[in-house]
Coordinates of C-alpha atoms and ligand atoms in Angstrom, one line a residue:
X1 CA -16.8 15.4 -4.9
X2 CA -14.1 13.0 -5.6
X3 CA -10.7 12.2 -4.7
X4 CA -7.9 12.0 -6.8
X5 CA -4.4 9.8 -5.1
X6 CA -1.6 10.1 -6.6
X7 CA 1.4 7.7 -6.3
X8 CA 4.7 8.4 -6.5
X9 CA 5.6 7.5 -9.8
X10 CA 3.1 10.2 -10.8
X11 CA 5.2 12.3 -9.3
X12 CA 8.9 11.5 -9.9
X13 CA 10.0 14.0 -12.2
X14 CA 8.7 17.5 -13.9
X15 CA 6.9 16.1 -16.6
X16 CA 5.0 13.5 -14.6
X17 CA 3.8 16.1 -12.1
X18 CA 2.9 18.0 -15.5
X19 CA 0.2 15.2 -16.6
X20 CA -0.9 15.3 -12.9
X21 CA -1.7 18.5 -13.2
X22 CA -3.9 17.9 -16.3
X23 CA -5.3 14.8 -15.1
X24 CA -6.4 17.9 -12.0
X25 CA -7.4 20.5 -14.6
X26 CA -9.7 17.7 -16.3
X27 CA -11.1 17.1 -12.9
X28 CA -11.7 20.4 -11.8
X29 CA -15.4 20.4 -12.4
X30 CA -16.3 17.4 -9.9
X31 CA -14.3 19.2 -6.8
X32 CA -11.2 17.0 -6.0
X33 CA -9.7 16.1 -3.3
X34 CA -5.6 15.5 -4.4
X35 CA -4.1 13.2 -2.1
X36 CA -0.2 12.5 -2.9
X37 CA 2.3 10.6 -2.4
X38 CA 6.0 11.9 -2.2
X39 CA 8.1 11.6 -5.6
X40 CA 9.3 8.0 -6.3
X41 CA 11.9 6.4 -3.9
X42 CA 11.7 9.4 -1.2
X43 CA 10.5 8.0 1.5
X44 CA 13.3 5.1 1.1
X45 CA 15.5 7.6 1.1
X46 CA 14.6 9.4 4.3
X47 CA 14.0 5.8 5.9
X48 CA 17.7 4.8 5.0
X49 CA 19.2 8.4 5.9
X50 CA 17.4 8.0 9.3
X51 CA 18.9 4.2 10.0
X52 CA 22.2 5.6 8.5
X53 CA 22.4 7.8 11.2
X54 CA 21.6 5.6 13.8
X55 CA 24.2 3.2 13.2
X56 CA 26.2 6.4 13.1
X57 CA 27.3 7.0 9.3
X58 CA 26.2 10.3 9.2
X59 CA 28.1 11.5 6.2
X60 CA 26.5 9.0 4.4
X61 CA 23.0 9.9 6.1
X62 CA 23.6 13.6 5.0
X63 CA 24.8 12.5 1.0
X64 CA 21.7 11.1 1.0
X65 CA 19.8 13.8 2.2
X66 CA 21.6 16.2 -0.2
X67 CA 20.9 13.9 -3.4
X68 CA 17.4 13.9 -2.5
X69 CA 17.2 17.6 -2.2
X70 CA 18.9 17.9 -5.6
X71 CA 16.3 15.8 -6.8
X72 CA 13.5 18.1 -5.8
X73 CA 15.4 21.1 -6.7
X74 CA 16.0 19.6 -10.7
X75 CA 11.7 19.3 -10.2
X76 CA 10.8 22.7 -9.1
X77 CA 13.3 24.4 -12.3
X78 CA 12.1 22.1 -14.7
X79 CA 8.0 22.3 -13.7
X80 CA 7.6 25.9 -12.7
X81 CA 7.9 29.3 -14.8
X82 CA 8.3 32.2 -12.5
X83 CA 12.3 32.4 -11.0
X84 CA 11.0 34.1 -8.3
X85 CA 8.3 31.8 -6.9
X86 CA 11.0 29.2 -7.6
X87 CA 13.9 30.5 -5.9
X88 CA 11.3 30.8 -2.8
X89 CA 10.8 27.4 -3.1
X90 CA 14.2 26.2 -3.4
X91 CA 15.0 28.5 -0.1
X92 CA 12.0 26.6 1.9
X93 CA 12.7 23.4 0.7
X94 CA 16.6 24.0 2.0
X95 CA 15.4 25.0 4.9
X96 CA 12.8 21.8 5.0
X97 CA 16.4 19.7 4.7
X98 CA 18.1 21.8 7.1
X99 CA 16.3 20.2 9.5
X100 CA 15.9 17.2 8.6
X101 CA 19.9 16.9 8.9
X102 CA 19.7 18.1 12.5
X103 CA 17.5 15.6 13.2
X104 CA 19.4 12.9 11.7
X105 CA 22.8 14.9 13.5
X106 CA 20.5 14.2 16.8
X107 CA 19.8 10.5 16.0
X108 CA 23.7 10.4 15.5
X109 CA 24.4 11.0 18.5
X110 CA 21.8 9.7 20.6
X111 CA 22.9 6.3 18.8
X112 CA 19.1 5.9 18.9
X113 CA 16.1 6.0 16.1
X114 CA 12.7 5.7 18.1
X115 CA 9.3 5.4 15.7
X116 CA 8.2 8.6 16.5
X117 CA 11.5 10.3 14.9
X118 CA 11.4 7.9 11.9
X119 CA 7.5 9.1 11.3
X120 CA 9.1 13.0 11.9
X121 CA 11.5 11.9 8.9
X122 CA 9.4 9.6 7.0
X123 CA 6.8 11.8 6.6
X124 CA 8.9 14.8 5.1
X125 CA 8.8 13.4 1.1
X126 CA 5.1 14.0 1.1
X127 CA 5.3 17.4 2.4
X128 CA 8.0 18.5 -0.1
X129 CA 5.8 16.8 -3.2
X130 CA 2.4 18.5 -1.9
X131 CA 4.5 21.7 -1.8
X132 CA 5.8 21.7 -5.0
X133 CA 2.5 20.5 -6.7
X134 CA 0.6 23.0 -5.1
X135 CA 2.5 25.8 -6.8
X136 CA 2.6 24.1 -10.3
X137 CA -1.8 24.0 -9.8
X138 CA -1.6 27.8 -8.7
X139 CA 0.9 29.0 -11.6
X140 CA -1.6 27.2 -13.8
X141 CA -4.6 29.0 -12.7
X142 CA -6.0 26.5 -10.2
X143 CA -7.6 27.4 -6.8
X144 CA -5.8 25.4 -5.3
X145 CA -5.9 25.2 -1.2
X146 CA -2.7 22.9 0.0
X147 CA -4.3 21.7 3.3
X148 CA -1.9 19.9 5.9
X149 CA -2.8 16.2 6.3
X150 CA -2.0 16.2 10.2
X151 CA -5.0 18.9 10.9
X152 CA -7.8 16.4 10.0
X153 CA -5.9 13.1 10.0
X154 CA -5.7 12.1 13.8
X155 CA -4.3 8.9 14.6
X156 CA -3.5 6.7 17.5
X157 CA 0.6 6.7 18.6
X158 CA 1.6 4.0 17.0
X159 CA 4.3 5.2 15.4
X160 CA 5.3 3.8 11.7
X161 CA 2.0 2.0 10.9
X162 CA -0.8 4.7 13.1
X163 CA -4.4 3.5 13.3
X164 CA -6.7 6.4 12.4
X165 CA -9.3 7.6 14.5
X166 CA -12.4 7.9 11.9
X167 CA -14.8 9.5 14.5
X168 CA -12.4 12.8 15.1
X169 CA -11.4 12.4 11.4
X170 CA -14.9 13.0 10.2
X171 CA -15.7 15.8 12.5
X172 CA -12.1 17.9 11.3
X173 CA -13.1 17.2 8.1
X174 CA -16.9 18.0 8.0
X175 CA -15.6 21.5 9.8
X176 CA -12.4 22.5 7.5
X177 CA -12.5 20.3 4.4
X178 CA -16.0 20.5 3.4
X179 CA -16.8 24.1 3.2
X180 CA -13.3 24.5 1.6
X181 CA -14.4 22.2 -1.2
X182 CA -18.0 23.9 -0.9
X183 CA -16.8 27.2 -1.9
X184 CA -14.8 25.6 -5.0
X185 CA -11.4 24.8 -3.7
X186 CA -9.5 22.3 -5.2
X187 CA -8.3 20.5 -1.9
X188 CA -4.6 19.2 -1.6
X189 CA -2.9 17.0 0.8
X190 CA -0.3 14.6 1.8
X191 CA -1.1 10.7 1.8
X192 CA 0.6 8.8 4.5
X193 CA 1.3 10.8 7.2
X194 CA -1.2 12.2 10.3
X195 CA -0.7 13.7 13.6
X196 CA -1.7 12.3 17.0
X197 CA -4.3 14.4 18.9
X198 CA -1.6 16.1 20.8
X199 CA -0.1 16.7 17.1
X200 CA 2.8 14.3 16.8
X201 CA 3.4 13.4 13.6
X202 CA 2.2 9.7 12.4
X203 CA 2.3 7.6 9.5
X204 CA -0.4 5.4 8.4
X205 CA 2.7 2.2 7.6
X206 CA 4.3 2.1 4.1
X207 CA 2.3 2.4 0.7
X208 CA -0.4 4.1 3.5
X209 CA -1.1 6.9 0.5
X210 CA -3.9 5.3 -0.6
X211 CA -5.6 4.4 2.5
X212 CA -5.3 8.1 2.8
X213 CA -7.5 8.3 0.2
X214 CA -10.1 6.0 1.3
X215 CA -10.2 7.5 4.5
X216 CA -10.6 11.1 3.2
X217 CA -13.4 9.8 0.2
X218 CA -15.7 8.1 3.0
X219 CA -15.4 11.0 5.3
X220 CA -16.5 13.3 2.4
X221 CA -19.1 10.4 0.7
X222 CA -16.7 10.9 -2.5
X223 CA -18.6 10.2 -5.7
X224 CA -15.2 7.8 -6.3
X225 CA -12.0 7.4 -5.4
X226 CA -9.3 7.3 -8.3
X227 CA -6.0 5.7 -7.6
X228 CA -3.1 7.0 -10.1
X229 CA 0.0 4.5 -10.6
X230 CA 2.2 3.4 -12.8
X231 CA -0.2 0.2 -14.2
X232 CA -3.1 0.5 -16.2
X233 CA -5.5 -0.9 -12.8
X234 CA -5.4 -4.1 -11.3
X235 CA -4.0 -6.9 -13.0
X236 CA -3.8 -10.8 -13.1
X237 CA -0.5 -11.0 -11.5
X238 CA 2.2 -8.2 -10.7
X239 CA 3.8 -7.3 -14.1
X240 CA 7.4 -7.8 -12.7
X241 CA 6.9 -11.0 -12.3
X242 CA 4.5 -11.9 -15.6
X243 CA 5.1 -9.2 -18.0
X244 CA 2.3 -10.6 -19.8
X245 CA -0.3 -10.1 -17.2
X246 CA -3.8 -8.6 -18.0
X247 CA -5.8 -5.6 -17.0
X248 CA -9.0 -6.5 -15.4
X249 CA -12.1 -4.5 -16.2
X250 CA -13.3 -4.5 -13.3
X251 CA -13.3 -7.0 -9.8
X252 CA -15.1 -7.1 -6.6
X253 CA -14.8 -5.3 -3.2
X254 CA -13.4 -8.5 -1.7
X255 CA -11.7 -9.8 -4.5
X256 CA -9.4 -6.6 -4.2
X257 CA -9.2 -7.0 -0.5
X258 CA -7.5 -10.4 -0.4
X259 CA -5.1 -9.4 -3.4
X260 CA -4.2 -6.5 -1.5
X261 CA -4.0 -8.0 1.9
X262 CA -1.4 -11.2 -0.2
X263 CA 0.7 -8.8 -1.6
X264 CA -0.4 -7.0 -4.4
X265 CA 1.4 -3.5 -4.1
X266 CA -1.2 -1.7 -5.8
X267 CA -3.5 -0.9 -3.0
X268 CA -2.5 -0.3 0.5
X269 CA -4.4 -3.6 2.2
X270 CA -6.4 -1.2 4.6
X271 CA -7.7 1.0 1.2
X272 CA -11.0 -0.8 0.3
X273 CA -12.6 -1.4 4.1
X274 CA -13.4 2.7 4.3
X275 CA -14.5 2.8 0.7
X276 CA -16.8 -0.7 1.3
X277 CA -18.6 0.8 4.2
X278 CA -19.5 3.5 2.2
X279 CA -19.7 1.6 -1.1
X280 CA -18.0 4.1 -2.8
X281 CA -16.1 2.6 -6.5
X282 CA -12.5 3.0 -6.7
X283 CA -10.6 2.7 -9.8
X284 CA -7.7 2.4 -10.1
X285 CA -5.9 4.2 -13.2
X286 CA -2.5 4.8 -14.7
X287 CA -1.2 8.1 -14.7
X288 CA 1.1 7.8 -17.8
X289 CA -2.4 7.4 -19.6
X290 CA -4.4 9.7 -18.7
X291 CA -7.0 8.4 -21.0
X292 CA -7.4 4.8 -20.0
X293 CA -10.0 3.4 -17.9
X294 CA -8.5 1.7 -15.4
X295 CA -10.4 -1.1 -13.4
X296 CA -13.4 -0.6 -11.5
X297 CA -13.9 -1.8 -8.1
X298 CA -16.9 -2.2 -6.5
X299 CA -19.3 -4.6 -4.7
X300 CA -21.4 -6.2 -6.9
X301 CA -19.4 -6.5 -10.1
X302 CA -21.5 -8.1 -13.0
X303 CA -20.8 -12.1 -12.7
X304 CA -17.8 -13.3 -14.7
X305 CA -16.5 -16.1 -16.9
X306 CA -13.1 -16.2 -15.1
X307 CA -13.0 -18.2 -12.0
X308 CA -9.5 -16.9 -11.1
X309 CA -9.0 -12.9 -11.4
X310 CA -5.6 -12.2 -9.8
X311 CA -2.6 -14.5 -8.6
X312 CA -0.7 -12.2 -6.0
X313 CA 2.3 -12.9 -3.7
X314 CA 4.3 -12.0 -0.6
X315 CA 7.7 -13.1 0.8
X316 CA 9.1 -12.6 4.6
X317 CA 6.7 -15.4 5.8
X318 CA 7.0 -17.2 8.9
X319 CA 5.3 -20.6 9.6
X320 CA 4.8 -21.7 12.6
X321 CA 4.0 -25.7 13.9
X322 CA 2.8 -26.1 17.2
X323 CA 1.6 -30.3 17.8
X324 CA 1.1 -31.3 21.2
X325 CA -0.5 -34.9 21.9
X326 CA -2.5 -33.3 24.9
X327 CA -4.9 -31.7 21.9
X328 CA -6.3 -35.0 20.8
X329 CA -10.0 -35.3 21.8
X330 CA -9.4 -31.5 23.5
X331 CA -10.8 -28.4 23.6
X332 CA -9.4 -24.8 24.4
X333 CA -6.0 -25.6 22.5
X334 CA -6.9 -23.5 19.8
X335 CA -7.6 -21.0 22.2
X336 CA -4.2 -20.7 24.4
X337 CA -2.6 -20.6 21.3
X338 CA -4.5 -17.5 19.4
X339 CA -4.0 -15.9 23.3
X340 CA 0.0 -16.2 22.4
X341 CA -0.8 -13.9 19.3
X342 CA -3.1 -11.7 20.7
X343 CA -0.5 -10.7 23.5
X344 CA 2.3 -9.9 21.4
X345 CA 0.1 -7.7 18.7
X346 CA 1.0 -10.2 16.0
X347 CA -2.0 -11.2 13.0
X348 CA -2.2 -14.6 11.9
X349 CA -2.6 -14.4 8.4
X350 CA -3.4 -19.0 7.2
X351 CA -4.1 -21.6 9.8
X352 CA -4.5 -25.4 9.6
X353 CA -5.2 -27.5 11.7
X354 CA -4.9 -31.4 12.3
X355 CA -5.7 -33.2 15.6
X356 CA -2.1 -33.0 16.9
X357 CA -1.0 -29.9 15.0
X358 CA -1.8 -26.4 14.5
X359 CA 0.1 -24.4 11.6
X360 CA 0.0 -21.2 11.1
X361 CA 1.9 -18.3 9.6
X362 CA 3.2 -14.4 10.3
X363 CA 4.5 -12.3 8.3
X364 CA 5.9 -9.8 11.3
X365 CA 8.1 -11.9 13.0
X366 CA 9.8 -8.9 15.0
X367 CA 8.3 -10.8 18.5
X368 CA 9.5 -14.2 17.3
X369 CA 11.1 -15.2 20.3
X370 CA 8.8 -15.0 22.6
X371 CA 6.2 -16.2 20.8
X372 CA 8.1 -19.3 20.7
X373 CA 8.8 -19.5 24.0
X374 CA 5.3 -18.9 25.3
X375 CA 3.9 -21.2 22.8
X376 CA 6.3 -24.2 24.0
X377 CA 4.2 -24.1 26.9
X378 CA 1.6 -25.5 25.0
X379 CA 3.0 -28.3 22.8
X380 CA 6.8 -28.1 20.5
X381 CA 7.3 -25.8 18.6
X382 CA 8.7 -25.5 14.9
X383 CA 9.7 -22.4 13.3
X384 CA 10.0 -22.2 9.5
X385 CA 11.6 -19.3 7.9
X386 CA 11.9 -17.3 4.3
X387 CA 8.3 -18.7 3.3
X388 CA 5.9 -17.3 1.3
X389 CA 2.9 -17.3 0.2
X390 CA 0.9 -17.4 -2.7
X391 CA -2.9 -16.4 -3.3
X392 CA -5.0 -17.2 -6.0
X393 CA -8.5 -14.9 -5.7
X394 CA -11.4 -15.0 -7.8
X395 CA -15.5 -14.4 -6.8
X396 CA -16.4 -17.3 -9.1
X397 CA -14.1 -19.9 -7.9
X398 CA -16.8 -20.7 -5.2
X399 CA -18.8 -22.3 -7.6
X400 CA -16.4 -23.6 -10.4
X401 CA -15.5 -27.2 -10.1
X402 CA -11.5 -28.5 -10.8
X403 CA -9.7 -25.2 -9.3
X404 CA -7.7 -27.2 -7.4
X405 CA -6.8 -29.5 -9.5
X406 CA -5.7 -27.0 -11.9
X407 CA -3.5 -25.3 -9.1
X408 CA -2.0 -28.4 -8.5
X409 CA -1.6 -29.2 -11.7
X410 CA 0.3 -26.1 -12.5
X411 CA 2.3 -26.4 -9.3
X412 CA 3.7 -30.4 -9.9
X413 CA 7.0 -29.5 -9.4
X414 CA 6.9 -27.0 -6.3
X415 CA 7.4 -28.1 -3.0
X416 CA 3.9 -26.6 -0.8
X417 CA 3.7 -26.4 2.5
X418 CA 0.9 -25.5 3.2
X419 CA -2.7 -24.9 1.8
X420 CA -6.0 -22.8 3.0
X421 CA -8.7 -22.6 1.0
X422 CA -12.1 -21.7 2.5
X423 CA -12.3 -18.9 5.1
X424 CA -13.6 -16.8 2.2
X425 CA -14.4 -19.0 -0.7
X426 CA -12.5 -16.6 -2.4
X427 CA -9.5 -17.2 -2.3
X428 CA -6.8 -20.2 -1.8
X429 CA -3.3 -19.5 -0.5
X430 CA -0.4 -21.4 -1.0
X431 CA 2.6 -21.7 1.1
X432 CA 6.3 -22.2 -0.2
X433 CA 9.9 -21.4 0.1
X434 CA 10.6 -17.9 -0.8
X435 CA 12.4 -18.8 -3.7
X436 CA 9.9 -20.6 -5.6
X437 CA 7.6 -17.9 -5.4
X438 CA 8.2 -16.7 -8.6
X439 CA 8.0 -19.6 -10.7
X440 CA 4.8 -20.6 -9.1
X441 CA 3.4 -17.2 -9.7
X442 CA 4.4 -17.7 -13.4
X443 CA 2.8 -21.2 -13.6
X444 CA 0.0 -20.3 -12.3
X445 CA -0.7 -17.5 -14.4
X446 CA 0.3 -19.3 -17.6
X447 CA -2.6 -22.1 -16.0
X448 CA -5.0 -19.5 -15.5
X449 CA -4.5 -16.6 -17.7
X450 CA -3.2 -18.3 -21.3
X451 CA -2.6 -15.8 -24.6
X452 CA -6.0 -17.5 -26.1
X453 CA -7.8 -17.0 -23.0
X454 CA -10.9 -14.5 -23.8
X455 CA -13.8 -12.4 -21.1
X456 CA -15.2 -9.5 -20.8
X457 CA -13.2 -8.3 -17.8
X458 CA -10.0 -9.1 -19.2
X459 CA -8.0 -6.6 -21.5
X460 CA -4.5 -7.0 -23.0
X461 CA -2.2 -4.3 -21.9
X462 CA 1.5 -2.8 -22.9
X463 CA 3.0 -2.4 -20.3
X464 CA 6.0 0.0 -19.8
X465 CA 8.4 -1.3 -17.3
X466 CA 9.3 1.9 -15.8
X467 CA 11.6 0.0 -12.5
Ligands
ADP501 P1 2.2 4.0 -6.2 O1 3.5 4.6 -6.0 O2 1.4 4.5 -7.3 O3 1.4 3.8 -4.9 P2 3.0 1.1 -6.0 O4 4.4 0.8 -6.4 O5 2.6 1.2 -4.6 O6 2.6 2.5 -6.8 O7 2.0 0.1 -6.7 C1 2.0 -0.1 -8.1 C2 2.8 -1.4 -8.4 O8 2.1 -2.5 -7.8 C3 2.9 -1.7 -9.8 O9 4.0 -1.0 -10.4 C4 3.1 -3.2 -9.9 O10 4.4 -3.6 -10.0 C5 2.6 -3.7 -8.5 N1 1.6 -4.7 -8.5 C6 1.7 -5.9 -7.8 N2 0.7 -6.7 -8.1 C7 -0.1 -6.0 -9.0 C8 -1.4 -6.3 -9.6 N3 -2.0 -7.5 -9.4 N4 -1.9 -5.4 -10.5 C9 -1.2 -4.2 -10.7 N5 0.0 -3.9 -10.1 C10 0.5 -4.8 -9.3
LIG502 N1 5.4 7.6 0.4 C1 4.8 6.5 1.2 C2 5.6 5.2 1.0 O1 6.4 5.2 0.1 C3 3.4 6.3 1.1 C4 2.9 5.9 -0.2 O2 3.6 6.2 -1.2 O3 1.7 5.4 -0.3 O4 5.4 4.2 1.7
MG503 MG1 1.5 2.4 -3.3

């Protein structure tokens, strides 16, 4: 078995969803699991439509529900043969917008947009692509069994970023998808979205597609898990921001991790842990080349020349400084002040530490305030906005003198705030003002990764700039 995700640029017009459904057909043998996203830029769509509404535009909610429909209708014409099965389709998918413009009508005049109703609207663009996709596998021959994510996916209630629960998972799974698969289905369903166990509709947070994936390839014991995007695998920096950036071969379990986790859009941050446990490879691949071969992830990748693999980035930081005198020579500072996160639900991503002064940094700041407040209890507080940071991963940088150098090197001219290198000897993360995040990025890549630079695991690569 394996499992095939697809993103939604593999899905954004006819003639993508037509190379899906060969990269499918080539499959067929190894009984796939297809987990998809919705077509490119829907769920933005029904996100904006929903918070449209709520501040009580709903003409402009409603346009935007009607382009979108257009868009799905100019899909189904241009993919499918038979009229008939496609006016069917365009009926149902009207019928599918129908209500979603009563539920935005509802949000209108409520005046209010709760998590649960975004979820009920976010997590429409996946069941409209899954729909659509399962008819272009069936006119092409394929037994294809369109399976509804929320029957097997149970999540908690945490409405717009839903933790699953993998025990329940596993058993709905191990009872319906299995012996579907057994008996030479090809299984599809919608990434993203889940149901609670009363059967409220979730979603798993935003690019959650490919945790989907994960989730469904350990429950099954997948033979792999192939991610289809828009980029030839994982590269040394996000293409939009080095267009020369390089395909790596193939990186490590935790290498992938941290890049994900810093801001690599690629992989959903969440995708690897299921796949790890299991130690099942993923590889990521790019559906506009079917052919290519992607890069492999898995734990023990053969030992590399190349200290640094990937540079990757995130905005929308917070730092916050907390120094208080009354931790010289002290103990449980650290403590009451991890206690302030814990109660509001908030991670710390980088901490240092001095004897006076803990930093750290967020990048949720929707409980700013009273963080701040309960954290003046314990010293003053300093709050530093639009940061970012900037991570620099690599297996072999552990034990490859003069990174640092290098990094600073490259960085002579950028103002950084703050620095953590350690925790997992993998990585060292740099943080800055939000607007020199992309010049650093680009210094650092031109350090790391120069034209003559040469390995195994690296591989020139065109890329086409599709947005
Ligand atoms: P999908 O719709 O297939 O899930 P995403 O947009 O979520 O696609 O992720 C793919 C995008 O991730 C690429 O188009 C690229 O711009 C971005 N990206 C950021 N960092 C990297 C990286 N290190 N390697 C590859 N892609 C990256
Ligand atoms: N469609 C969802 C999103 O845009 C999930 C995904 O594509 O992975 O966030
Ligand atoms: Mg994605």
């Amino acid at each position: 078995m394996i499992v095939l995700k697809f993103g939604g640029t593999s899905v954004e017009n006819a003639a993508a969803i037509d190379t899906v459904v060969r990269i499918v057909q080539r499959e067929q043998h190894r009984q796939p699991v297809v987990v998809l996203s919705a077509i490119a830029g829907a769920t933005n769509t029904l996100i904006k439509a929903a918070h449209l509404a709520q501040e009580g535009d709903h003409e402009q909610a409603i346009r935007l529900m009607n382009g979108l429909l257009e868009r799905h209708v100019v899909i189904l014409e241009n993919l499918l043969e038979s009229r008939s099965v496609i006016q069917l389709l365009i009926l149902e998918i009207r019928r599918r917008f129908d209500e979603l413009k009563l539920l935005c009508q509802g949000i209108t005049l409520l005046g209010e947009l709760t998590n649960r109703s975004l979820d009920a609207i976010a997590s429409a663009g996946e069941r409209l692509s899954t729909q659509i996709l399962a008819e272009a596998l069936a006119e092409r021959g394929m037994p294809v069994k369109l399976v509804d994510a929320r029957s097997f996916m149970i999540t908690d209630d945490h409405y717009t970023s839903a933790a699953p629960r993998f025990g329940e998972i596993q058993s709905r799974i191990d009872a319906d998808l299995r012996p579907a698969l057994q008996s030479g289905n090809i299984i599809l369903t919608q990434g993203f979205i889940g149901s609670t166990s009363k059967g409220i509709t979730t979603t798993l947070g935003r690019g959650g597609s490919d945790y989907s994936a994960a989730i469904i390839g350990a429950a099954l014991e997948a033979e792999e898990i192939q991610i289809w995007t828009d980029v030839d695998g994982i590269l040394t920096a996000d293409p939009r921001i080095c267009p020369d950036a390089r395909k790596l071969k193939v990186i490590s379990f935790r290498e992938a991790s941290e890049l994900a986790y810093f801001g690599a859009k690629v992989l959903h941050p969440s995708t690897i842990l299921p796949a790890v446990q299991k130690n099942i490879p993923v590889i990521v691949l790019n559906s506009r080349k079917p052919d290519s071969t992607g890069t492999l992830i898995v734990s023990n990748p053969p030992k590399s020349n190349i200290p640094v693999k990937s540079i990757a980035s995130k905005k929308g930081i917070t730092v916050i400084n907390i120094q208080s005198t009354r931790m010289l020579m002290a103990y449980g500072f650290l403590e009451k002040i991890f206690a302030v996160f814990d109660k509001y639900k908030t991670p710390v991503d980088l901490v240092t530490t001095s004897e006076v002064a803990v930093s750290v940094t967020i990048d949720n700041s929707s409980c700013l305030a009273d963080i701040v407040a309960d954290l003046s209890l314990a010293g003053d507080v300093l709050v530093y906005e639009h940061k970012g940071i900037v991570c620099i991963v690599g297996e072999e940088m552990q034990s490859t003198a003069g990174i640092a150098d290098r990094v600073f090197r490259a960085l002579r001219t950028t103002n950084v705030m703050m620095i953590s290198q350690g925790a997992s000897e993998i990585n060292m993360s740099l943080v800055l003002n939000e607007e020199d995040i992309e010049a650093a990025v680009k210094y650092l890549h031109a350090e790391f990764f120069p034209v003559s630079q040469t390995g195994e695991i690296l591989e020139t690569v065109h890329h086409e700039t599709g947005r």
